[in-house]
Short mmCIF file of N, CA and C in Angstrom, two decimals:
data_model
loop_
_atom_site.label_atom_id
_atom_site.label_comp_id
_atom_site.label_asym_id
_atom_site.label_seq_id
_atom_site.Cartn_x
_atom_site.Cartn_y
_atom_site.Cartn_z
N MET A 42 13.21 -32.90 43.72
CA MET A 42 12.12 -32.02 43.99
C MET A 42 12.63 -30.53 43.68
N SER A 43 11.71 -29.82 43.03
CA SER A 43 12.08 -28.46 42.72
C SER A 43 11.45 -27.47 43.73
N THR A 44 12.13 -26.44 43.88
CA THR A 44 11.67 -25.40 44.87
C THR A 44 11.00 -24.31 44.03
N PRO A 45 9.76 -23.96 44.39
CA PRO A 45 9.09 -22.93 43.61
C PRO A 45 9.69 -21.51 43.97
N TYR A 46 9.72 -20.72 43.05
CA TYR A 46 10.18 -19.37 43.26
C TYR A 46 9.34 -18.37 42.46
N ILE A 47 9.38 -17.18 42.96
CA ILE A 47 8.59 -16.08 42.35
C ILE A 47 9.50 -15.21 41.55
N VAL A 48 9.11 -15.05 40.31
CA VAL A 48 9.90 -14.11 39.40
C VAL A 48 9.06 -12.77 39.25
N SER A 49 9.57 -11.70 39.68
CA SER A 49 8.93 -10.43 39.55
C SER A 49 9.48 -9.73 38.37
N SER A 50 8.68 -9.54 37.38
CA SER A 50 9.09 -8.71 36.23
C SER A 50 8.02 -7.75 35.90
N SER A 51 8.28 -6.52 36.24
CA SER A 51 7.30 -5.48 35.84
C SER A 51 7.98 -4.45 35.01
N ALA A 52 7.33 -4.15 33.87
CA ALA A 52 7.91 -3.20 32.99
C ALA A 52 7.89 -1.76 33.54
N PRO A 53 8.93 -1.05 33.37
CA PRO A 53 8.93 0.28 33.88
C PRO A 53 7.83 1.16 33.17
N ILE A 54 7.42 2.18 33.88
CA ILE A 54 6.30 3.02 33.36
C ILE A 54 6.75 3.76 32.05
N ALA A 55 8.00 4.04 31.92
CA ALA A 55 8.50 4.73 30.72
C ALA A 55 8.40 3.87 29.54
N THR A 56 8.58 2.52 29.69
CA THR A 56 8.42 1.60 28.59
C THR A 56 6.92 1.55 28.19
N ALA A 57 6.04 1.52 29.11
CA ALA A 57 4.63 1.42 28.79
C ALA A 57 4.22 2.70 28.06
N SER A 58 4.69 3.78 28.50
CA SER A 58 4.29 5.10 27.86
C SER A 58 4.87 5.07 26.44
N ALA A 59 6.15 4.65 26.32
CA ALA A 59 6.77 4.63 24.97
C ALA A 59 5.99 3.70 24.04
N THR A 60 5.51 2.57 24.51
CA THR A 60 4.79 1.60 23.76
C THR A 60 3.45 2.22 23.29
N ARG A 61 2.81 2.82 24.21
CA ARG A 61 1.46 3.44 23.94
C ARG A 61 1.67 4.58 22.92
N LEU A 62 2.74 5.37 23.06
CA LEU A 62 3.00 6.39 22.05
C LEU A 62 3.28 5.85 20.71
N LEU A 63 4.06 4.74 20.63
CA LEU A 63 4.40 4.16 19.42
C LEU A 63 3.16 3.59 18.72
N GLN A 64 2.30 2.93 19.46
CA GLN A 64 1.10 2.41 18.91
C GLN A 64 0.19 3.56 18.33
N SER A 65 0.10 4.67 19.13
CA SER A 65 -0.68 5.72 18.63
C SER A 65 -0.07 6.40 17.38
N ALA A 66 1.18 6.48 17.25
CA ALA A 66 1.82 7.04 16.07
C ALA A 66 1.61 6.08 14.84
N ILE A 67 1.65 4.83 15.05
CA ILE A 67 1.40 3.89 13.98
C ILE A 67 -0.07 3.94 13.48
N ALA A 68 -1.02 4.11 14.46
CA ALA A 68 -2.36 4.24 14.17
C ALA A 68 -2.66 5.47 13.31
N VAL A 69 -2.10 6.55 13.73
CA VAL A 69 -2.18 7.87 13.02
C VAL A 69 -1.64 7.71 11.56
N CYS A 70 -0.48 7.09 11.43
CA CYS A 70 0.10 6.92 10.13
C CYS A 70 -0.72 6.08 9.22
N LEU A 71 -1.22 4.97 9.82
CA LEU A 71 -2.10 4.11 9.09
C LEU A 71 -3.38 4.80 8.61
N GLY A 72 -3.99 5.52 9.52
CA GLY A 72 -5.17 6.34 9.24
C GLY A 72 -4.98 7.34 8.13
N LEU A 73 -3.82 8.07 8.17
CA LEU A 73 -3.51 9.04 7.16
C LEU A 73 -3.31 8.32 5.82
N MET A 74 -2.62 7.21 5.79
CA MET A 74 -2.48 6.50 4.50
C MET A 74 -3.77 5.98 3.92
N ILE A 75 -4.68 5.54 4.83
CA ILE A 75 -6.04 5.11 4.28
C ILE A 75 -6.78 6.33 3.77
N VAL A 76 -6.75 7.38 4.51
CA VAL A 76 -7.50 8.61 4.04
C VAL A 76 -6.88 9.15 2.75
N GLY A 77 -5.55 9.12 2.67
CA GLY A 77 -4.85 9.57 1.46
C GLY A 77 -5.23 8.70 0.24
N PHE A 78 -5.18 7.36 0.48
CA PHE A 78 -5.49 6.42 -0.55
C PHE A 78 -6.90 6.60 -1.06
N VAL A 79 -7.88 6.71 -0.19
CA VAL A 79 -9.27 6.91 -0.63
C VAL A 79 -9.51 8.27 -1.18
N GLY A 80 -8.88 9.29 -0.63
CA GLY A 80 -9.09 10.65 -1.14
C GLY A 80 -8.50 10.85 -2.52
N PHE A 81 -7.42 10.27 -2.81
CA PHE A 81 -6.76 10.51 -4.13
C PHE A 81 -6.92 9.29 -5.04
N SER A 82 -7.76 8.30 -4.69
CA SER A 82 -7.90 7.12 -5.55
C SER A 82 -8.61 7.42 -6.82
N HIS A 83 -8.09 6.92 -7.89
CA HIS A 83 -8.81 7.02 -9.18
C HIS A 83 -9.73 5.80 -9.35
N ILE A 84 -9.74 4.88 -8.42
CA ILE A 84 -10.61 3.76 -8.51
C ILE A 84 -12.06 4.26 -8.07
N GLU A 85 -12.96 4.23 -8.98
CA GLU A 85 -14.27 4.79 -8.65
C GLU A 85 -15.03 4.09 -7.51
N VAL A 86 -14.84 2.79 -7.40
CA VAL A 86 -15.53 2.01 -6.38
C VAL A 86 -15.09 2.45 -5.03
N VAL A 87 -13.75 2.70 -4.88
CA VAL A 87 -13.17 3.14 -3.56
C VAL A 87 -13.76 4.55 -3.24
N HIS A 88 -13.78 5.36 -4.18
CA HIS A 88 -14.29 6.76 -4.01
C HIS A 88 -15.75 6.75 -3.58
N ASN A 89 -16.48 5.97 -4.28
CA ASN A 89 -17.98 5.90 -4.04
C ASN A 89 -18.24 5.31 -2.67
N ALA A 90 -17.51 4.30 -2.30
CA ALA A 90 -17.74 3.71 -1.02
C ALA A 90 -17.46 4.73 0.12
N ALA A 91 -16.32 5.49 0.00
CA ALA A 91 -16.04 6.51 0.96
C ALA A 91 -17.08 7.61 1.00
N HIS A 92 -17.56 8.00 -0.25
CA HIS A 92 -18.60 9.02 -0.40
C HIS A 92 -19.79 8.64 0.36
N ASP A 93 -20.31 7.40 0.03
CA ASP A 93 -21.53 6.94 0.71
C ASP A 93 -21.40 6.81 2.19
N THR A 94 -20.21 6.37 2.65
CA THR A 94 -20.09 6.33 4.05
C THR A 94 -20.07 7.62 4.77
N ARG A 95 -19.53 8.64 4.12
CA ARG A 95 -19.56 10.02 4.66
C ARG A 95 -21.02 10.42 4.80
N HIS A 96 -21.76 10.29 3.78
CA HIS A 96 -23.17 10.66 3.81
C HIS A 96 -23.95 9.88 4.88
N ALA A 97 -23.72 8.55 4.97
CA ALA A 97 -24.39 7.74 5.95
C ALA A 97 -24.11 8.20 7.36
N ASN A 98 -22.89 8.80 7.62
CA ASN A 98 -22.62 9.29 8.92
C ASN A 98 -22.88 10.80 9.09
N ALA A 99 -23.66 11.35 8.15
CA ALA A 99 -24.03 12.84 8.16
C ALA A 99 -22.84 13.71 8.12
N PHE A 100 -21.74 13.33 7.45
CA PHE A 100 -20.60 14.16 7.25
C PHE A 100 -20.58 14.77 5.96
N PRO A 101 -20.72 16.09 5.77
CA PRO A 101 -20.77 16.74 4.48
C PRO A 101 -19.39 16.57 3.77
N CYS A 102 -19.44 16.39 2.50
CA CYS A 102 -18.26 16.26 1.74
C CYS A 102 -18.18 17.09 0.49
N HIS A 103 -19.17 17.86 0.27
CA HIS A 103 -19.14 18.83 -0.84
C HIS A 103 -20.06 19.96 -0.63
#
């Protein structure tokens, strides 16, 4: 017969903050890469898709 036991494992707050900060930094880097790719893309389909999306969201681009 086995005896049940409770394992308490809680991550320190510093680790949670570091994880949240890392996730935010990765999201910002990914966003900048996407904006850079679309902004400097010579592929006309990509440029037009971004252009139309900007106008659909009432964001001026020129």
